[in-house]
Short mmCIF file of C-alpha atoms and ligand atoms in Angstrom, two decimals:
data_model
loop_
_atom_site.label_atom_id
_atom_site.label_comp_id
_atom_site.label_asym_id
_atom_site.label_seq_id
_atom_site.Cartn_x
_atom_site.Cartn_y
_atom_site.Cartn_z
CA UNK A 1 206.80 137.32 145.85
CA UNK A 2 208.80 134.17 145.23
CA UNK A 3 211.29 133.15 147.87
CA UNK A 4 214.73 133.21 146.23
CA UNK A 5 218.28 132.43 147.26
CA UNK A 6 221.54 133.52 145.64
CA UNK A 7 224.97 132.69 147.04
CA UNK A 8 228.57 133.66 146.35
CA UNK A 9 231.95 132.79 147.82
CA UNK A 10 235.11 130.78 147.29
CA UNK A 11 236.44 128.22 149.78
CA UNK A 12 239.53 130.25 150.74
CA UNK A 13 238.25 133.69 149.77
CA UNK A 14 237.25 136.28 152.37
CA UNK A 15 233.68 135.10 152.98
CA UNK A 16 230.58 133.24 151.84
CA UNK A 17 227.50 135.30 151.11
CA UNK A 18 223.78 134.53 150.74
CA UNK A 19 221.00 136.85 149.73
CA UNK A 20 217.46 135.70 150.49
CA UNK A 21 214.63 137.65 148.89
CA UNK A 22 210.86 137.30 149.22
CA UNK A 23 210.74 136.50 152.95
CA UNK A 24 207.64 137.80 154.73
CA UNK A 25 208.23 140.65 157.18
CA UNK A 26 208.06 139.97 160.90
CA UNK A 27 209.60 136.50 160.87
CA UNK A 28 211.59 136.02 164.05
CA UNK A 29 215.12 134.70 163.53
CA UNK A 30 217.43 133.55 166.31
CA UNK A 31 221.15 133.81 165.82
CA UNK A 32 221.91 130.85 168.14
CA UNK A 33 219.63 128.62 166.05
CA UNK A 34 221.46 129.52 162.81
CA UNK A 35 224.87 129.16 164.46
CA UNK A 36 223.86 125.80 165.96
CA UNK A 37 223.19 124.44 162.46
CA UNK A 38 226.50 125.86 161.22
CA UNK A 39 228.22 124.07 164.10
CA UNK A 40 226.39 120.77 163.41
CA UNK A 41 227.63 120.95 159.82
CA UNK A 42 231.21 121.37 161.00
CA UNK A 43 231.19 118.63 163.62
CA UNK A 44 230.71 115.58 161.40
CA UNK A 45 232.95 112.56 161.74
CA UNK A 46 235.89 112.42 159.30
CA UNK A 47 236.22 116.13 158.59
CA UNK A 48 239.57 117.76 157.73
CA UNK A 49 241.68 119.90 160.11
CA UNK A 50 240.14 122.85 158.27
CA UNK A 51 237.20 122.52 160.67
CA UNK A 52 239.46 123.42 163.59
CA UNK A 53 240.42 126.61 161.78
CA UNK A 54 236.85 127.67 160.97
CA UNK A 55 234.36 128.77 163.66
CA UNK A 56 231.37 129.32 161.42
CA UNK A 57 228.96 131.97 162.62
CA UNK A 58 226.42 134.06 160.74
CA UNK A 59 226.59 137.82 160.28
CA UNK A 60 223.55 139.67 158.99
CA UNK A 61 224.22 142.73 156.86
CA UNK A 62 220.68 143.61 155.79
CA UNK A 63 217.02 142.70 156.03
CA UNK A 64 216.80 142.14 159.79
CA UNK A 65 216.05 144.54 162.62
CA UNK A 66 216.02 143.51 166.28
CA UNK A 67 215.64 139.86 165.30
CA UNK A 68 212.74 140.23 162.88
CA UNK A 69 212.79 140.26 159.10
CA UNK A 70 211.88 143.54 157.39
CA UNK A 71 210.44 142.00 154.22
CA UNK A 72 213.53 143.30 152.40
CA UNK A 73 216.45 141.26 151.04
CA UNK A 74 218.21 139.40 153.85
CA UNK A 75 222.01 139.40 153.44
CA UNK A 76 223.91 136.67 155.30
CA UNK A 77 227.69 136.35 155.58
CA UNK A 78 229.85 133.49 156.89
CA UNK A 79 233.54 134.44 157.02
CA UNK A 80 236.36 132.08 156.02
CA UNK A 81 238.84 132.32 158.90
CA UNK A 82 241.36 130.33 156.80
CA UNK A 83 241.46 133.24 154.34
CA UNK A 84 244.17 134.81 156.49
CA UNK A 85 246.52 132.11 155.13
CA UNK A 86 245.48 132.84 151.53
CA UNK A 87 245.42 136.65 151.39
CA UNK A 88 247.94 136.75 148.54
CA UNK A 89 246.74 133.57 146.82
CA UNK A 90 243.05 134.50 146.86
CA UNK A 91 243.32 138.30 146.68
CA UNK A 92 240.41 139.74 144.68
CA UNK A 93 242.70 142.38 143.15
CA UNK A 94 246.21 141.84 141.75
CA UNK A 95 248.26 141.31 144.91
CA UNK A 96 251.22 143.49 145.79
CA UNK A 97 254.52 142.19 147.12
CA UNK A 98 256.13 138.76 146.97
CA UNK A 99 253.86 135.69 146.84
CA UNK A 100 253.30 134.52 150.39
CA UNK A 101 251.10 131.88 152.06
CA UNK A 102 248.90 129.33 150.29
CA UNK A 103 247.56 129.28 146.75
CA UNK A 104 250.52 131.06 145.19
CA UNK A 105 251.42 128.34 142.67
CA UNK A 106 249.04 127.31 139.88
CA UNK A 107 247.45 123.87 140.26
CA UNK A 108 247.81 121.81 137.06
CA UNK A 109 247.04 118.27 138.28
CA UNK A 110 243.24 117.79 138.06
CA UNK A 111 241.68 115.33 140.52
CA UNK A 112 239.38 112.77 138.91
CA UNK A 113 235.90 113.30 140.36
CA UNK A 114 236.37 116.96 141.36
CA UNK A 115 235.44 120.04 139.31
CA UNK A 116 239.08 120.46 138.29
CA UNK A 117 239.15 119.23 134.69
CA UNK A 118 235.63 120.09 133.50
CA UNK A 119 235.97 123.44 135.29
CA UNK A 120 239.16 124.58 133.55
CA UNK A 121 237.91 123.37 130.18
CA UNK A 122 234.57 125.09 130.51
CA UNK A 123 235.83 128.45 131.79
CA UNK A 124 239.20 128.60 130.06
CA UNK A 125 241.20 128.73 133.30
CA UNK A 126 244.92 127.93 133.42
CA UNK A 127 244.97 127.38 137.17
CA UNK A 128 242.73 124.55 138.44
CA UNK A 129 242.29 126.54 141.66
CA UNK A 130 240.05 128.94 139.75
CA UNK A 131 237.57 126.07 139.35
CA UNK A 132 237.98 124.15 142.59
CA UNK A 133 237.53 127.10 144.93
CA UNK A 134 233.87 127.64 144.11
CA UNK A 135 233.14 123.96 143.52
CA UNK A 136 234.35 123.18 147.06
CA UNK A 137 231.74 122.01 149.53
CA UNK A 138 232.86 124.83 151.80
CA UNK A 139 230.09 126.98 150.41
CA UNK A 140 227.45 124.62 151.82
CA UNK A 141 227.99 126.63 155.04
CA UNK A 142 226.00 129.54 153.73
CA UNK A 143 223.32 127.22 152.36
CA UNK A 144 222.97 125.87 155.89
CA UNK A 145 222.52 129.43 157.17
CA UNK A 146 219.79 130.02 154.56
CA UNK A 147 218.28 126.64 155.47
CA UNK A 148 218.05 127.74 159.10
CA UNK A 149 216.07 130.79 157.94
CA UNK A 150 213.81 128.48 155.91
CA UNK A 151 213.31 126.28 158.98
CA UNK A 152 212.24 129.33 160.99
CA UNK A 153 209.62 130.13 158.34
CA UNK A 154 208.42 126.51 158.23
CA UNK A 155 208.20 126.36 162.03
CA UNK A 156 205.49 129.06 161.97
CA UNK A 157 203.19 126.52 160.28
CA UNK A 158 204.38 123.49 162.22
CA UNK A 159 206.77 121.95 159.70
CA UNK A 160 209.94 120.39 161.13
CA UNK A 161 212.80 119.12 158.94
CA UNK A 162 215.57 116.84 160.17
CA UNK A 163 218.47 115.14 158.38
CA UNK A 164 220.49 112.18 159.66
CA UNK A 165 222.97 109.64 158.36
CA UNK A 166 221.71 106.17 157.55
CA UNK A 167 223.42 103.50 159.66
CA UNK A 168 225.73 105.71 161.73
CA UNK A 169 227.76 102.88 163.21
CA UNK A 170 228.63 101.23 159.88
CA UNK A 171 229.43 104.68 158.48
CA UNK A 172 231.91 105.49 161.26
CA UNK A 173 233.60 102.12 160.82
CA UNK A 174 233.88 102.72 157.08
CA UNK A 175 235.37 106.16 157.75
CA UNK A 176 237.90 104.75 160.25
CA UNK A 177 238.92 102.08 157.76
CA UNK A 178 239.22 104.56 154.91
CA UNK A 179 241.34 106.88 157.06
CA UNK A 180 243.68 104.00 158.01
CA UNK A 181 244.09 103.22 154.29
CA UNK A 182 244.58 106.95 153.53
CA UNK A 183 241.45 106.74 151.40
CA UNK A 184 238.00 108.40 151.49
CA UNK A 185 234.44 107.19 152.11
CA UNK A 186 230.91 108.06 151.04
CA UNK A 187 227.51 107.20 152.51
CA UNK A 188 223.78 107.80 152.56
CA UNK A 189 221.73 110.42 154.42
CA UNK A 190 218.00 110.71 154.99
CA UNK A 191 215.90 113.83 155.49
CA UNK A 192 212.44 113.67 157.05
CA UNK A 193 209.93 116.52 157.20
CA UNK A 194 206.89 116.34 159.48
CA UNK A 195 203.85 118.60 159.57
CA UNK A 196 203.85 119.18 155.81
CA UNK A 197 200.27 119.84 154.71
CA UNK A 198 198.84 118.10 151.63
CA UNK A 199 199.10 120.26 148.54
CA UNK A 200 202.67 121.58 148.30
CA UNK A 201 204.02 121.31 144.75
CA UNK A 202 201.90 120.45 141.72
CA UNK A 203 201.49 117.88 138.98
CA UNK A 204 200.55 120.66 136.55
CA UNK A 205 204.08 121.02 135.15
CA UNK A 206 207.21 118.95 135.68
CA UNK A 207 209.16 121.81 137.23
CA UNK A 208 206.39 122.33 139.79
CA UNK A 209 206.59 118.78 141.15
CA UNK A 210 207.75 118.77 144.74
CA UNK A 211 209.71 115.54 144.30
CA UNK A 212 211.51 116.96 141.25
CA UNK A 213 212.39 120.08 143.23
CA UNK A 214 213.66 118.11 146.22
CA UNK A 215 215.68 115.84 143.93
CA UNK A 216 217.28 118.84 142.19
CA UNK A 217 218.04 120.48 145.54
CA UNK A 218 219.69 117.33 146.91
CA UNK A 219 221.53 116.56 143.68
CA UNK A 220 222.79 120.14 143.74
CA UNK A 221 224.90 119.39 146.82
CA UNK A 222 228.56 118.56 146.23
CA UNK A 223 229.36 114.84 145.85
CA UNK A 224 225.72 113.68 145.76
CA UNK A 225 225.25 111.07 143.03
CA UNK A 226 221.87 109.56 143.86
CA UNK A 227 218.53 110.66 145.29
CA UNK A 228 215.38 108.76 146.16
CA UNK A 229 212.01 109.78 147.56
CA UNK A 230 210.26 107.30 149.84
CA UNK A 231 211.05 103.72 148.88
CA UNK A 232 212.52 105.04 145.61
CA UNK A 233 214.52 102.41 143.73
CA UNK A 234 213.06 99.54 145.78
CA UNK A 235 209.58 100.33 144.39
CA UNK A 236 210.72 99.29 140.93
CA UNK A 237 210.95 95.69 142.11
CA UNK A 238 207.48 95.50 143.69
CA UNK A 239 204.00 94.77 142.35
CA UNK A 240 201.53 97.64 142.28
CA UNK A 241 199.48 95.93 144.98
CA UNK A 242 202.47 96.16 147.33
CA UNK A 243 203.88 99.52 146.33
CA UNK A 244 201.15 102.02 147.22
CA UNK A 245 199.81 103.46 150.45
CA UNK A 246 196.13 102.63 150.92
CA UNK A 247 193.85 105.48 151.94
CA UNK A 248 191.94 104.69 155.15
CA UNK A 249 189.16 106.62 156.91
CA UNK A 250 190.18 110.10 158.12
CA UNK A 251 192.79 110.13 155.32
CA UNK A 252 194.97 107.85 157.43
CA UNK A 253 197.73 105.87 155.74
CA UNK A 254 199.22 102.74 157.24
CA UNK A 255 202.34 102.87 155.07
CA UNK A 256 204.42 105.67 153.53
CA UNK A 257 206.20 104.09 150.60
CA UNK A 258 205.61 107.23 148.55
CA UNK A 259 207.68 109.27 151.00
CA UNK A 260 204.87 111.79 151.48
CA UNK A 261 204.58 112.80 147.82
CA UNK A 262 202.10 111.53 145.20
CA UNK A 263 202.16 112.90 141.65
CA UNK A 264 204.57 115.61 142.68
CA UNK A 265 202.25 116.90 145.43
CA UNK A 266 202.70 116.46 149.19
CA UNK A 267 199.97 114.18 150.56
CA UNK A 268 200.17 115.08 154.25
CA UNK A 269 202.41 112.19 155.26
CA UNK A 270 206.00 112.59 156.41
CA UNK A 271 208.30 113.60 153.54
CA UNK A 272 211.22 111.18 153.26
CA UNK A 273 214.15 111.80 150.91
CA UNK A 274 217.55 110.13 150.71
CA UNK A 275 220.80 111.23 149.12
CA UNK A 276 223.85 109.10 148.31
CA UNK A 277 227.28 110.73 148.56
CA UNK A 278 230.24 109.43 146.62
CA UNK A 279 233.63 109.07 148.34
CA UNK A 280 235.42 112.44 148.22
CA UNK A 281 237.80 112.88 145.29
CA UNK A 282 240.80 114.47 147.05
CA UNK A 283 242.94 111.42 147.84
CA UNK A 284 246.11 111.12 149.89
CA UNK A 285 247.10 108.23 147.59
CA UNK A 286 246.20 110.03 144.38
CA UNK A 287 244.64 108.55 141.25
CA UNK A 288 246.22 108.90 137.83
CA UNK A 289 245.64 112.07 135.87
CA UNK A 290 247.49 114.27 133.39
CA UNK A 291 249.55 117.40 133.97
CA UNK A 292 247.64 120.11 132.13
CA UNK A 293 250.89 121.95 131.37
CA UNK A 294 252.73 119.07 129.73
CA UNK A 295 249.97 116.60 128.85
CA UNK A 296 252.08 113.90 130.53
CA UNK A 297 250.76 111.28 132.91
CA UNK A 298 250.90 112.40 136.53
CA UNK A 299 249.47 111.84 139.99
CA UNK A 300 246.49 114.02 140.92
CA UNK A 301 246.65 116.94 143.32
CA UNK A 302 247.06 115.98 146.96
CA UNK A 303 245.92 118.57 149.48
CA UNK A 304 244.30 118.73 152.90
CA UNK A 305 240.78 117.34 152.73
CA UNK A 306 238.10 115.41 154.59
CA UNK A 307 238.11 111.59 154.79
CA UNK A 308 234.31 111.81 154.61
CA UNK A 309 231.68 114.51 154.88
CA UNK A 310 228.55 112.35 155.15
CA UNK A 311 227.53 113.66 158.58
CA UNK A 312 227.94 117.17 157.24
CA UNK A 313 225.81 116.17 154.26
CA UNK A 314 222.98 115.24 156.63
CA UNK A 315 222.90 118.85 157.84
CA UNK A 316 223.33 120.31 154.35
CA UNK A 317 220.61 118.04 152.92
CA UNK A 318 218.31 119.07 155.77
CA UNK A 319 218.93 122.71 154.81
CA UNK A 320 218.32 121.98 151.12
CA UNK A 321 215.02 120.20 151.79
CA UNK A 322 213.96 122.93 154.24
CA UNK A 323 214.70 125.57 151.63
CA UNK A 324 212.62 123.82 148.94
CA UNK A 325 209.73 123.21 151.32
CA UNK A 326 209.83 126.86 152.39
CA UNK A 327 209.69 127.95 148.75
CA UNK A 328 206.76 125.60 148.08
CA UNK A 329 204.92 126.61 151.27
CA UNK A 330 205.43 130.30 150.55
CA UNK A 331 204.24 129.78 146.99
CA UNK A 332 201.04 128.22 148.33
CA UNK A 333 200.32 130.49 151.29
CA UNK A 334 202.06 133.74 150.26
CA UNK A 335 201.98 136.75 152.52
CA UNK A 336 204.01 139.94 152.88
CA UNK A 337 203.65 139.77 156.65
CA UNK A 338 204.29 136.55 158.58
CA UNK A 339 200.76 136.71 160.03
CA UNK A 340 199.30 136.56 156.49
CA UNK A 341 201.33 133.43 155.76
CA UNK A 342 200.21 131.71 158.98
CA UNK A 343 196.56 132.76 158.49
CA UNK A 344 196.48 131.46 154.90
CA UNK A 345 197.82 128.11 156.12
CA UNK A 346 195.12 127.97 158.82
CA UNK A 347 192.36 128.83 156.35
CA UNK A 348 193.58 126.15 153.97
CA UNK A 349 193.62 123.50 156.71
CA UNK A 350 190.03 124.50 157.53
CA UNK A 351 189.01 124.07 153.90
CA UNK A 352 190.40 120.56 153.60
CA UNK A 353 189.36 119.41 157.08
CA UNK A 354 186.02 117.86 156.01
CA UNK A 355 187.67 115.34 153.71
C1 EPS B 401 236.66 120.66 150.33
C2 EPS B 401 237.97 120.49 150.79
C3 EPS B 401 238.36 120.81 152.18
C4 EPS B 401 237.13 120.73 153.07
C5 EPS B 401 236.11 121.68 152.48
C6 EPS B 401 235.58 121.10 151.21
O1 EPS B 401 238.83 122.13 152.30
P1 EPS B 401 240.33 122.42 152.65
O2 EPS B 401 241.09 121.99 151.45
O3 EPS B 401 240.42 123.89 152.92
O4 EPS B 401 240.63 121.57 153.88
O5 EPS B 401 237.48 121.05 154.40
O6 EPS B 401 235.04 121.87 153.35
C7 EPS B 401 235.05 122.96 154.16
C8 EPS B 401 236.06 123.79 154.32
C9 EPS B 401 233.80 123.14 154.89
O7 EPS B 401 233.69 124.07 155.71
O8 EPS B 401 232.89 122.33 154.65
C10 EPS B 401 236.32 120.40 148.93
O9 EPS B 401 237.24 120.25 148.10
O10 EPS B 401 235.14 120.33 148.57
#
């Protein structure tokens, strides 16, 4: 069974939801571990006051009994505490009574760089809020919860995934400066995965390539505009004699310019992937746009937002890479019960040991 993830939820709606299918039965999950990742995602430098409102914590509605997966669909929920301020504005059914709270007036001033304009054009919305609510990076919370489940699966075969910002000090200075100018900042994060066996992914078809899958997963995160694996763009400027990782006795490599992936297949070295985040598009000194009602020039929507979410991206990117590695590992080792998955991994390591 393929490991699959589906999510739903709007930023100021009642909750975010994830359904994970295909997990082996008997996998032990720990609520504190999932909640710790949710907290890490919220703590990043430069986040909006929204993070003081939310206290993200996972609820499990199905698929788990006494801390172990049942092999049935796992349903995860992360509530939006801020929804209490939007009960009229984000009511699923036509609301009764006078408009009250937030989200009661249609948004008609699309922000350049957000989902606002392409979203209303594509779906035929009148109110930009109908596009921005789902496009919001708020829903990365439930991806982080699913990523924590993926990390638990990976841990059973010794794979550890960790994301971090690149150059933390310079990033924090850039965020402070952007905040002082009432502007926003972007940055770069790096995810490293250790313990990945050779042989995840395949060169047999482009969609099977592990690097293609990681790139899609990272590019699928809000505000990510660039991805590289290993030395990525820098490799383009090198000679072949400098760009590859020589194979030494006992399969040892002295360099890892490939970032642990050759021809779309993991090679046993550490997986290294980077993602570049653009500066966030909700600006306190707004850019020029048009009013969708009148077609006239206007200033874009100004509303509460983060100055930067790069530290949050490190956690979200970690979850995204963990999820893709879990899918690839489960594809290779299979198993309806967690013991089958672990045993298949062991048997495979035995097979390749002689080389
Ligand atoms: C976001 C805008 C802000 C962020 C939000 C993502 O939301 P709000 O307008 O409610 O302050 O805080 O991120 C989160 C709420 C979160 O938990 O990550 C956006 O437009 O993408």
